[in-house]
């Protein structure tokens, strides 16, 4: 295994969608492949899997793809893991993002709402969904596991920036909506053409940490071409204890046409 500070190849995360990106930013692989990846950083152990479909894509004419990712975060000693704070991602220039024609959800419509209420208010803006698990740990108390559905909602396009909201809802220690904001824009950095920054709010006042998730983005939000047999991403995840993990990722695709 290479040193943690080295940049490594991983999977496609063009939307940079939050949690997904965070976990993706920790995986390791020497070349494009489809295998789940396990990475250890200090006391952290992270397992990530994911990809896109279809894998056979035109060389030059963009085609719709769906994106899916899952991950698990744990500590080697079984202690409560640090909380994820920020994720920064750069996605392959051969992947494009377009929310044209999709209704827009406003952040205010999601605050203090449970999953059913958020879906009722912004269901027509839904671009993806999944599930997440977290652990809440208060001093001198055993950890409390919590679960939630994830709703990925279109926050609109303005000034060159596409906004997404990821809504979760927990009932412990008190009912609360957790809304992550993701900002995506075009960039020009060689292989990379998309930049996404996800800001994750505190869970239970900072006592909660993500432990696992699964997420799928429906077709049509993302399109891609496959001119050279792989799609890349690179990113960094920042945790509450000061841990910073960065990586470069690649997933194989099959050029056609």
CSV table of C-alpha atoms in Angstrom, one decimal, residues 10-251:
chain,number,residue,atom,x,y,z
A,10,UNK,CA,-10.4,5.6,-7.7
A,11,UNK,CA,-14.0,5.6,-9.0
A,12,UNK,CA,-16.2,8.1,-10.9
A,13,UNK,CA,-17.8,10.7,-8.7
A,14,UNK,CA,-18.6,13.5,-11.1
A,15,UNK,CA,-21.5,15.0,-9.1
A,16,UNK,CA,-19.3,15.1,-6.1
A,17,UNK,CA,-22.4,14.2,-4.3
A,18,UNK,CA,-21.4,14.6,-0.8
A,19,UNK,CA,-20.9,11.7,1.3
A,20,UNK,CA,-20.2,9.7,-1.7
A,21,UNK,CA,-17.3,11.9,-2.6
A,22,UNK,CA,-16.0,11.9,0.9
A,23,UNK,CA,-15.7,8.1,1.0
A,24,UNK,CA,-14.5,7.9,-2.6
A,25,UNK,CA,-11.8,10.3,-1.8
A,26,UNK,CA,-10.2,7.7,0.4
A,27,UNK,CA,-9.9,4.7,-1.9
A,28,UNK,CA,-6.9,3.2,-3.5
A,29,UNK,CA,-6.2,1.4,-6.8
A,30,UNK,CA,-3.2,1.3,-9.1
A,31,UNK,CA,-5.3,1.3,-12.3
A,32,UNK,CA,-9.0,1.5,-13.3
A,33,UNK,CA,-10.9,-1.4,-11.8
A,34,UNK,CA,-14.3,-2.3,-10.5
A,35,UNK,CA,-13.3,-3.8,-7.1
A,36,UNK,CA,-14.4,-2.4,-3.7
A,37,UNK,CA,-11.5,-0.7,-2.0
A,38,UNK,CA,-10.4,-0.6,1.6
A,39,UNK,CA,-8.2,2.2,2.9
A,40,UNK,CA,-6.8,2.8,6.4
A,41,UNK,CA,-5.8,6.2,7.6
A,42,UNK,CA,-4.6,6.4,11.2
A,43,UNK,CA,-7.4,4.9,13.2
A,44,UNK,CA,-9.9,5.1,10.3
A,45,UNK,CA,-10.9,2.2,8.0
A,46,UNK,CA,-13.0,3.1,5.0
A,47,UNK,CA,-14.5,0.7,2.4
A,48,UNK,CA,-16.0,2.2,-0.8
A,49,UNK,CA,-17.7,0.7,-3.8
A,50,UNK,CA,-19.6,2.2,-6.8
A,51,UNK,CA,-19.6,3.0,-10.5
A,52,UNK,CA,-21.9,4.0,-13.3
A,53,UNK,CA,-24.0,2.4,-16.0
A,54,UNK,CA,-24.0,1.7,-18.8
A,55,UNK,CA,-20.3,1.2,-18.9
A,56,UNK,CA,-20.2,1.1,-22.8
A,57,UNK,CA,-20.3,4.7,-23.9
A,58,UNK,CA,-19.9,6.6,-27.1
A,59,UNK,CA,-16.4,8.0,-27.8
A,60,UNK,CA,-17.7,11.5,-28.6
A,61,UNK,CA,-21.5,11.9,-28.3
A,62,UNK,CA,-22.6,12.2,-24.7
A,63,UNK,CA,-24.9,9.5,-23.4
A,64,UNK,CA,-27.0,9.5,-20.1
A,65,UNK,CA,-25.5,7.5,-17.2
A,66,UNK,CA,-26.7,6.7,-13.7
A,67,UNK,CA,-24.2,6.9,-10.8
A,68,UNK,CA,-24.2,4.8,-7.7
A,69,UNK,CA,-21.9,4.6,-4.7
A,70,UNK,CA,-21.8,2.9,-1.2
A,71,UNK,CA,-19.4,3.2,1.6
A,72,UNK,CA,-18.7,2.2,5.2
A,73,UNK,CA,-16.6,4.1,7.7
A,74,UNK,CA,-15.3,2.6,10.9
A,75,UNK,CA,-12.4,2.8,13.4
A,76,UNK,CA,-9.8,0.1,14.0
A,77,UNK,CA,-10.3,0.3,17.8
A,78,UNK,CA,-14.1,0.4,17.7
A,79,UNK,CA,-14.2,4.0,19.0
A,80,UNK,CA,-16.6,6.6,17.7
A,81,UNK,CA,-15.3,7.9,14.3
A,82,UNK,CA,-14.6,11.6,13.6
A,83,UNK,CA,-17.3,13.6,11.8
A,84,UNK,CA,-17.0,14.4,8.1
A,85,UNK,CA,-17.0,18.2,7.5
A,86,UNK,CA,-16.2,19.1,3.9
A,87,UNK,CA,-15.6,17.2,0.6
A,88,UNK,CA,-13.9,18.7,-2.4
A,89,UNK,CA,-14.0,16.9,-5.8
A,90,UNK,CA,-12.8,17.4,-9.3
A,91,UNK,CA,-14.6,15.3,-11.9
A,92,UNK,CA,-13.6,14.1,-15.4
A,93,UNK,CA,-14.0,16.6,-18.2
A,94,UNK,CA,-15.8,13.8,-20.2
A,95,UNK,CA,-18.7,13.9,-17.8
A,96,UNK,CA,-21.3,16.7,-17.9
A,97,UNK,CA,-24.0,17.8,-15.5
A,98,UNK,CA,-27.3,19.3,-16.6
A,99,UNK,CA,-30.4,20.1,-14.5
A,100,UNK,CA,-32.2,22.0,-17.3
A,101,UNK,CA,-36.0,21.5,-17.1
A,102,UNK,CA,-35.9,20.0,-13.6
A,103,UNK,CA,-37.9,22.0,-11.0
A,104,UNK,CA,-36.0,23.7,-8.2
A,105,UNK,CA,-36.2,23.1,-4.5
A,106,UNK,CA,-35.4,25.9,-2.1
A,107,UNK,CA,-33.3,25.2,1.1
A,108,UNK,CA,-36.0,26.8,3.2
A,109,UNK,CA,-38.5,24.1,2.1
A,110,UNK,CA,-36.3,21.4,3.6
A,111,UNK,CA,-35.6,22.8,7.1
A,112,UNK,CA,-37.4,21.1,10.0
A,113,UNK,CA,-39.0,18.6,7.6
A,114,UNK,CA,-39.0,14.8,7.9
A,115,UNK,CA,-38.4,12.7,4.8
A,116,UNK,CA,-42.1,12.5,3.9
A,117,UNK,CA,-42.5,16.2,4.2
A,118,UNK,CA,-39.4,16.9,2.2
A,119,UNK,CA,-40.6,14.6,-0.5
A,120,UNK,CA,-44.0,16.3,-0.5
A,121,UNK,CA,-42.5,19.7,-0.8
A,122,UNK,CA,-39.8,19.0,-3.4
A,123,UNK,CA,-40.5,15.5,-4.8
A,124,UNK,CA,-40.5,16.8,-8.4
A,125,UNK,CA,-37.0,18.1,-7.9
A,126,UNK,CA,-35.6,14.7,-6.9
A,127,UNK,CA,-32.5,13.6,-8.8
A,128,UNK,CA,-31.3,10.7,-6.6
A,129,UNK,CA,-31.9,8.9,-3.4
A,130,UNK,CA,-30.3,6.4,-1.0
A,131,UNK,CA,-29.8,5.5,2.7
A,132,UNK,CA,-27.4,6.5,5.4
A,133,UNK,CA,-26.4,5.4,8.9
A,134,UNK,CA,-24.7,7.5,11.5
A,135,UNK,CA,-23.6,7.0,15.1
A,136,UNK,CA,-24.3,9.6,17.8
A,137,UNK,CA,-21.9,9.5,20.8
A,138,UNK,CA,-22.4,11.7,23.9
A,139,UNK,CA,-19.8,11.7,26.7
A,140,UNK,CA,-20.0,8.7,29.1
A,141,UNK,CA,-22.9,7.2,27.1
A,142,UNK,CA,-23.0,4.3,24.7
A,143,UNK,CA,-23.2,5.2,21.0
A,144,UNK,CA,-26.6,5.6,19.5
A,145,UNK,CA,-27.1,4.2,15.9
A,146,UNK,CA,-29.5,6.3,13.7
A,147,UNK,CA,-30.7,5.6,10.1
A,148,UNK,CA,-32.2,7.9,7.4
A,149,UNK,CA,-33.3,8.0,3.9
A,150,UNK,CA,-31.3,10.3,1.6
A,151,UNK,CA,-33.0,12.6,-0.9
A,152,UNK,CA,-30.9,14.4,-3.5
A,153,UNK,CA,-32.7,17.5,-4.7
A,154,UNK,CA,-32.1,20.0,-7.4
A,155,UNK,CA,-31.3,23.4,-5.9
A,156,UNK,CA,-31.0,25.1,-9.3
A,157,UNK,CA,-28.4,26.7,-11.6
A,158,UNK,CA,-27.3,30.3,-11.2
A,159,UNK,CA,-24.1,32.2,-12.1
A,160,UNK,CA,-22.4,29.1,-13.5
A,161,UNK,CA,-23.0,27.1,-10.3
A,162,UNK,CA,-25.4,24.1,-9.9
A,163,UNK,CA,-26.7,23.5,-6.4
A,164,UNK,CA,-27.9,20.3,-4.9
A,165,UNK,CA,-29.4,19.6,-1.5
A,166,UNK,CA,-29.1,16.2,0.2
A,167,UNK,CA,-31.8,15.8,2.8
A,168,UNK,CA,-31.7,13.4,5.8
A,169,UNK,CA,-33.8,13.2,8.9
A,170,UNK,CA,-33.0,11.7,12.3
A,171,UNK,CA,-35.2,11.3,15.4
A,172,UNK,CA,-32.4,10.9,18.0
A,173,UNK,CA,-31.7,12.7,20.3
A,174,UNK,CA,-34.4,15.0,18.9
A,175,UNK,CA,-36.1,15.1,15.5
A,176,UNK,CA,-33.9,17.1,13.1
A,177,UNK,CA,-33.4,17.6,9.4
A,178,UNK,CA,-29.8,17.4,8.1
A,179,UNK,CA,-29.4,19.2,4.8
A,180,UNK,CA,-26.0,19.0,3.0
A,181,UNK,CA,-25.4,21.6,0.3
A,182,UNK,CA,-23.3,20.7,-2.8
A,183,UNK,CA,-22.0,23.4,-5.2
A,184,UNK,CA,-20.9,22.2,-8.6
A,185,UNK,CA,-19.2,24.3,-11.4
A,186,UNK,CA,-17.2,23.8,-14.5
A,187,UNK,CA,-13.4,24.1,-14.4
A,188,UNK,CA,-10.5,23.7,-16.8
A,189,UNK,CA,-7.7,21.6,-15.2
A,190,UNK,CA,-6.4,19.2,-17.8
A,191,UNK,CA,-8.3,16.0,-17.3
A,192,UNK,CA,-10.8,17.6,-14.9
A,193,UNK,CA,-13.8,19.6,-15.9
A,194,UNK,CA,-16.1,19.7,-12.9
A,195,UNK,CA,-15.5,21.0,-9.4
A,196,UNK,CA,-17.9,20.1,-6.5
A,197,UNK,CA,-17.7,21.2,-2.9
A,198,UNK,CA,-20.0,19.6,-0.3
A,199,UNK,CA,-20.5,21.2,3.1
A,200,UNK,CA,-21.9,18.7,5.7
A,201,UNK,CA,-23.6,20.2,8.7
A,202,UNK,CA,-23.1,19.0,12.3
A,203,UNK,CA,-25.1,16.0,13.3
A,204,UNK,CA,-26.6,16.2,16.9
A,205,UNK,CA,-24.5,19.3,17.6
A,206,UNK,CA,-21.3,17.6,16.5
A,207,UNK,CA,-21.8,14.4,18.4
A,208,UNK,CA,-22.9,12.4,15.3
A,209,UNK,CA,-20.7,10.8,12.6
A,210,UNK,CA,-21.5,9.1,9.3
A,211,UNK,CA,-20.8,5.3,9.4
A,212,UNK,CA,-22.3,4.0,6.1
A,213,UNK,CA,-24.3,5.1,3.1
A,214,UNK,CA,-25.6,4.1,-0.3
A,215,UNK,CA,-26.6,6.6,-3.0
A,216,UNK,CA,-27.9,6.4,-6.6
A,217,UNK,CA,-28.2,9.3,-9.0
A,218,UNK,CA,-30.9,8.7,-11.7
A,219,UNK,CA,-30.0,8.7,-15.4
A,220,UNK,CA,-30.1,12.0,-17.4
A,221,UNK,CA,-28.6,14.2,-14.7
A,222,UNK,CA,-25.2,13.1,-15.8
A,223,UNK,CA,-24.0,12.4,-19.3
A,224,UNK,CA,-20.6,11.0,-20.4
A,225,UNK,CA,-18.3,10.0,-23.2
A,226,UNK,CA,-15.6,7.4,-23.1
A,227,UNK,CA,-12.8,8.3,-25.5
A,228,UNK,CA,-9.9,6.5,-23.8
A,229,UNK,CA,-11.4,3.7,-21.6
A,230,UNK,CA,-11.7,5.3,-18.2
A,231,UNK,CA,-13.3,8.2,-16.3
A,232,UNK,CA,-11.4,9.9,-13.5
A,233,UNK,CA,-12.0,12.0,-10.3
A,234,UNK,CA,-9.9,13.3,-7.6
A,235,UNK,CA,-10.8,14.8,-4.3
A,236,UNK,CA,-10.2,15.4,-0.6
A,237,UNK,CA,-12.3,14.8,2.5
A,238,UNK,CA,-11.8,16.8,5.7
A,239,UNK,CA,-12.8,15.4,9.2
A,240,UNK,CA,-13.6,17.0,12.5
A,241,UNK,CA,-10.4,15.7,14.1
A,242,UNK,CA,-8.2,17.4,11.5
A,243,UNK,CA,-7.7,14.3,9.3
A,244,UNK,CA,-7.4,15.1,5.6
A,245,UNK,CA,-7.6,12.4,3.0
A,246,UNK,CA,-7.0,12.9,-0.7
A,247,UNK,CA,-7.1,10.6,-3.7
A,248,UNK,CA,-7.3,10.3,-7.4
A,249,UNK,CA,-9.7,7.8,-8.9
A,250,UNK,CA,-10.5,5.9,-12.1
A,251,UNK,CA,-13.2,3.5,-13.3
